[in-house]
Coordinates of C-alpha atoms and ligand atoms in Angstrom, one line a residue:
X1 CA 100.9 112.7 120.6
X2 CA 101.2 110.8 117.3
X3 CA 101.4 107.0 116.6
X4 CA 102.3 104.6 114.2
X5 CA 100.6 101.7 114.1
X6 CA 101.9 99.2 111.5
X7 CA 100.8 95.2 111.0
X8 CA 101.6 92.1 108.9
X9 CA 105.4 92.5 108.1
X10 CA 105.5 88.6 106.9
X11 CA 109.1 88.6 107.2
X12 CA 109.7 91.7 104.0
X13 CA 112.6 93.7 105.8
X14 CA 112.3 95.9 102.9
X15 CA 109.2 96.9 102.9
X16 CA 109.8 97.1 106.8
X17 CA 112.8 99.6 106.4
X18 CA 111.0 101.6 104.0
X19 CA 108.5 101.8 106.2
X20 CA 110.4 103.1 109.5
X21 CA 112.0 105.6 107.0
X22 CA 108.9 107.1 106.2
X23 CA 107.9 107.1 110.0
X24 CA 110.9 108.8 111.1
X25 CA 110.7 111.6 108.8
X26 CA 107.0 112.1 110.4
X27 CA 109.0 112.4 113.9
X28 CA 107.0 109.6 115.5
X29 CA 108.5 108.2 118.3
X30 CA 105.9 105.8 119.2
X31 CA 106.0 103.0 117.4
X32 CA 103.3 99.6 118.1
X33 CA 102.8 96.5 115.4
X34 CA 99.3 94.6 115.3
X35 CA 101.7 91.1 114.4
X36 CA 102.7 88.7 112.0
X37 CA 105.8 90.0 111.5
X38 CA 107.0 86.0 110.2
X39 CA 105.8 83.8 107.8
X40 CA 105.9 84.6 103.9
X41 CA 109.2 86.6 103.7
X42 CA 112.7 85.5 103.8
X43 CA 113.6 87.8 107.0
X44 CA 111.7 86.5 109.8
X45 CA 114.7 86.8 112.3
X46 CA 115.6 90.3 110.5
X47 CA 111.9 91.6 111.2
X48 CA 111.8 90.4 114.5
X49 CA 114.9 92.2 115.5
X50 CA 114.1 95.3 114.3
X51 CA 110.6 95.3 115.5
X52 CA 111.6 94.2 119.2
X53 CA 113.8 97.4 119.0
X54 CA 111.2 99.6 118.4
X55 CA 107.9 98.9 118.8
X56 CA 106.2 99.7 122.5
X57 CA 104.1 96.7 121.7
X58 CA 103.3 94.0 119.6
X59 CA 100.8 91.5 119.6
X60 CA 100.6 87.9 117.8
X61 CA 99.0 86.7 114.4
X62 CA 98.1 84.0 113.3
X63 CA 101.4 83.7 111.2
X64 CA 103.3 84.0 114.4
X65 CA 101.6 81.5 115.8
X66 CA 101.8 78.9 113.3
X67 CA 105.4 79.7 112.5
X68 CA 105.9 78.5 116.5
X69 CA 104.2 75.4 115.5
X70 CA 101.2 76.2 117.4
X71 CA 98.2 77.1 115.6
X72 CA 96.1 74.8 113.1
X73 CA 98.6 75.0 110.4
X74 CA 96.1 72.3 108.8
X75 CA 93.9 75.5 107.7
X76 CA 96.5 77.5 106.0
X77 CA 96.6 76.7 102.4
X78 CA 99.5 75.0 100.6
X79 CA 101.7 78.5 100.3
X80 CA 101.3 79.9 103.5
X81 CA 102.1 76.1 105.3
X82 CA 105.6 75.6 103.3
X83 CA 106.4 79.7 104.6
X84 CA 105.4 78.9 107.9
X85 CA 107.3 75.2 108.0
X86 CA 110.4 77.1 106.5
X87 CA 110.2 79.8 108.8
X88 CA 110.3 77.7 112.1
X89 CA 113.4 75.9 110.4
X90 CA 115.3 79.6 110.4
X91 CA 114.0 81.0 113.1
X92 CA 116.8 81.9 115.8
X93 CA 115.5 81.6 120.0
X94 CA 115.6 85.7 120.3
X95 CA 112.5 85.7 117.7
X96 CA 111.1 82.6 118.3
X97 CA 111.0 83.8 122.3
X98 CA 109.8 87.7 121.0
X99 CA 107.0 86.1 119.1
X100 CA 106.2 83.4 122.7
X101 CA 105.8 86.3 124.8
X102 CA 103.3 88.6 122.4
X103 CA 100.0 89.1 124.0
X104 CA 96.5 88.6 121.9
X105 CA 95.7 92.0 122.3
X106 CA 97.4 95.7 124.1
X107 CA 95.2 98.3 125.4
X108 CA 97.0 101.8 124.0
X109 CA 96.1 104.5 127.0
X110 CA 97.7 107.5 126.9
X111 CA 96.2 111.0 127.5
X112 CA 94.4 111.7 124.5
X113 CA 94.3 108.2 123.1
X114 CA 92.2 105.4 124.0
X115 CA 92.5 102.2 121.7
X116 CA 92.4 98.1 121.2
X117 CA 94.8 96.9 119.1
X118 CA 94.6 93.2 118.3
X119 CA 95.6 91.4 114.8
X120 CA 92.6 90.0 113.6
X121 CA 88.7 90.7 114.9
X122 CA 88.7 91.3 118.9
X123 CA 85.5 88.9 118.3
X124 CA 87.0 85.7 119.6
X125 CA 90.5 86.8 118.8
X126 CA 92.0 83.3 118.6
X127 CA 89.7 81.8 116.3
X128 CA 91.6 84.8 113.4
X129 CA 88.1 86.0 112.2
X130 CA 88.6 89.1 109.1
X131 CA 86.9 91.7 109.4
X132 CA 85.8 92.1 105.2
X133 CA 82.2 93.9 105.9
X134 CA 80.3 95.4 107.5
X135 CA 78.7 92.5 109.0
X136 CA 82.0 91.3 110.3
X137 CA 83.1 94.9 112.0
X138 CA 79.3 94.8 113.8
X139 CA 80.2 91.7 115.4
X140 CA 83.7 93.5 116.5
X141 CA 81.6 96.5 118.0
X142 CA 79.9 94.1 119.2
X143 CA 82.1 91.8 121.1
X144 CA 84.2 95.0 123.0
X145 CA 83.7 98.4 124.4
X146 CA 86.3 100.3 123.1
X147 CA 85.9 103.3 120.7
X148 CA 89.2 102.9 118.7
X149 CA 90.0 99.6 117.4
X150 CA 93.3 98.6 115.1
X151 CA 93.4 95.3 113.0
X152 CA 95.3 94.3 110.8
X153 CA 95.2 90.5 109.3
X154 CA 93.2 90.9 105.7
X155 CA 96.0 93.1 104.5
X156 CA 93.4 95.3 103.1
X157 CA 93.6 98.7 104.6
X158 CA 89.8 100.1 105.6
X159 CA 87.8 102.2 108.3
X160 CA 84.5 100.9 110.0
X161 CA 82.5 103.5 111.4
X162 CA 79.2 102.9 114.4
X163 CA 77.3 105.4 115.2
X164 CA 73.8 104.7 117.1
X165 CA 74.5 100.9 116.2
X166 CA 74.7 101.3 112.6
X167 CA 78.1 100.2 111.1
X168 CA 79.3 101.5 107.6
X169 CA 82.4 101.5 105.6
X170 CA 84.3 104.2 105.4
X171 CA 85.5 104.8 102.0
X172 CA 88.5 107.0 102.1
X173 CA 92.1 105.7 104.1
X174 CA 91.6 108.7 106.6
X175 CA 88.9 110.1 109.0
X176 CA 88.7 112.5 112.2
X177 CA 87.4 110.6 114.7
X178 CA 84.1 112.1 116.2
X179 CA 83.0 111.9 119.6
X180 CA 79.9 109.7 119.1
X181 CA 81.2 107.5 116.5
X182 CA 83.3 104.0 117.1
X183 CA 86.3 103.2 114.6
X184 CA 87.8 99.9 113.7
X185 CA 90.1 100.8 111.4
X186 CA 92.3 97.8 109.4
X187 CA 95.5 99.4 109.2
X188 CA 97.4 97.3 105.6
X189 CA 100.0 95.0 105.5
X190 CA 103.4 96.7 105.6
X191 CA 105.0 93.5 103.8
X192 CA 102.0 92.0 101.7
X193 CA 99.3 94.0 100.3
X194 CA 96.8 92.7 98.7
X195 CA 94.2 95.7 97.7
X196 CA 95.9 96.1 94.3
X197 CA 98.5 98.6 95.9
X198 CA 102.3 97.0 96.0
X199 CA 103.3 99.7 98.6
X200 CA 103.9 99.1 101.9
X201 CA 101.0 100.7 104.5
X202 CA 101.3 102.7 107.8
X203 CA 98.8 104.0 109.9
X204 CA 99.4 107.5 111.8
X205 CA 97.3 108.0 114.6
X206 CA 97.5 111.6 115.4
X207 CA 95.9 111.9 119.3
X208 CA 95.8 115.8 119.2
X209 CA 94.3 116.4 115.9
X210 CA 91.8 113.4 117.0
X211 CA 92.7 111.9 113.5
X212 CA 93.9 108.3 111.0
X213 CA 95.6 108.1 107.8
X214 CA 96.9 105.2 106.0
X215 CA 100.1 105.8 104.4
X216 CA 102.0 104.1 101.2
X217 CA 105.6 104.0 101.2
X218 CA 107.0 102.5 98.1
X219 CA 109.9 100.0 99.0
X220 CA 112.5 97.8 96.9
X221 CA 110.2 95.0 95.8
X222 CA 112.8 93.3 93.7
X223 CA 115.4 92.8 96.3
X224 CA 112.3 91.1 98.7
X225 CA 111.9 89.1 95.4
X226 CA 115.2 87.8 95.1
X227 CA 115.2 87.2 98.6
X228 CA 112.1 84.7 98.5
X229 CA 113.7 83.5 95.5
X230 CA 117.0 82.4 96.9
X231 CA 115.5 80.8 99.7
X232 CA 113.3 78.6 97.5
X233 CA 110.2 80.1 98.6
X234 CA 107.2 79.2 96.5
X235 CA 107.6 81.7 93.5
X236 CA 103.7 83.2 93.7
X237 CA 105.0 84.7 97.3
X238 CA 107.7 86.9 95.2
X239 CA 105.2 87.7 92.1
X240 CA 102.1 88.6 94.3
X241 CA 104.4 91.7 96.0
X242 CA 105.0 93.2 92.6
X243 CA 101.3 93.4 91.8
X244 CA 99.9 94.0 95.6
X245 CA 97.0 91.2 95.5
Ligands
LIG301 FE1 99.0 88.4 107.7

């Protein structure tokens, strides 16, 4: 059984579309999002919709939070606070009650695949802590059982690997997943990169070949531009998707 597993849409139905394009030509029916579809992006309600139709699951961020006005919106910084107060002005009742209902985290069982999928670490899930090293994917290990862990959150796609308690990064966007190893693996922002790649990023998880790959899909940036643009977004939230940081 294959996967996809795809996180921080922030509201780019471009980048979003491009993405399910890329998913259904891989013939993957099974379809799960790691949150913040909102906030950023001038299609919140678009995202949503889409999303709700066919993901299996979907759990919150800390965008979708703050976007229902719940949250500390007091920590964001100026950028992401005007995004989020514009997006719960736009925001219709079938997102705003999508985005109510999502859970923190969603166990994925299936046969051959066990796995946690939660938006930010599944240390303290609530307090939104990154996972940027390998200090912070230790305290992950540390905090659950699970073998297979997808984030999502930092936008930066990466693999954490533990074996016998040691935790390293993995350097390449794909691995086979041994039997006596744990995986965290940060899956990218489909709608905001920021590791200096513009393209929108996917993660297949392929249950039979026991493998995950992070894909780039290459998207219409300029139309999500002019989008953010004619909704008087601040202008750094259009520039920053041309250059991916
Ligand atoms: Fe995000």
């Amino acid at each position: 059984m294959k996967f996809a597993i795809l996180s921080d849409i922030h509201a780019n139905f471009e980048a979003l579309e491009a993405v399910l394009r890329d998913i259904e030509a891989a013939h993957i029916q099974r379809i799960f999002c790691l949150g913040d579809i909102v906030g950023y992006g001038a299609n919140p309600n678009e995202c949503c919709t889409r999303i709700s139709e066919i993901a299996e699951a979907r759990v919150l961020g800390n965008h979708d939070e703050a976007c229902l006005g719940k949250g500390h919106i007091e920590h964001f910084n100026s950028v992401a606070r005007m995004a989020a107060l514009w997006t719960q002005k736009v925001m219709d009742e079938p997102t705003r009650d999508y985005l109510e209902r999502a859970p923190m985290s969603f166990p994925l069982l299936t046969g051959d695949v066990e796995a946690l999928l939660v938006h930010a670490s599944p240390y303290h899930p609530n307090d939104w802590h990154y996972v940027l090293s390998e200090h912070d994917a230790a305290a992950a290990f540390r905090s659950c059982p699970d073998k297979l862990i997808f984030v999502g959150h930092s936008h930066v796609p990466g693999i954490f690997v533990e074996r016998g308690g040691e935790v390293i990064f993995h350097r390449a966007l794909a691995a086979t997943l041994e039997p006596d190893a744990r995986y965290l693996v940060n899956v990218g922002s489909v709608g905001q990169p920021r590791d200096g790649d513009p393209r929108g990023a996917w993660c297949l998880l392929d249950g039979e070949a026991r493998t995950v790959t992070v894909n780039r899909v290459t998207y219409d940036v300029e139309a999500a531009q002019a989008k953010i643009r004619a909704a008087k977004l601040p202008e750094i939230l259009a520039s920053r998707l041309a250059w991916g940081e």
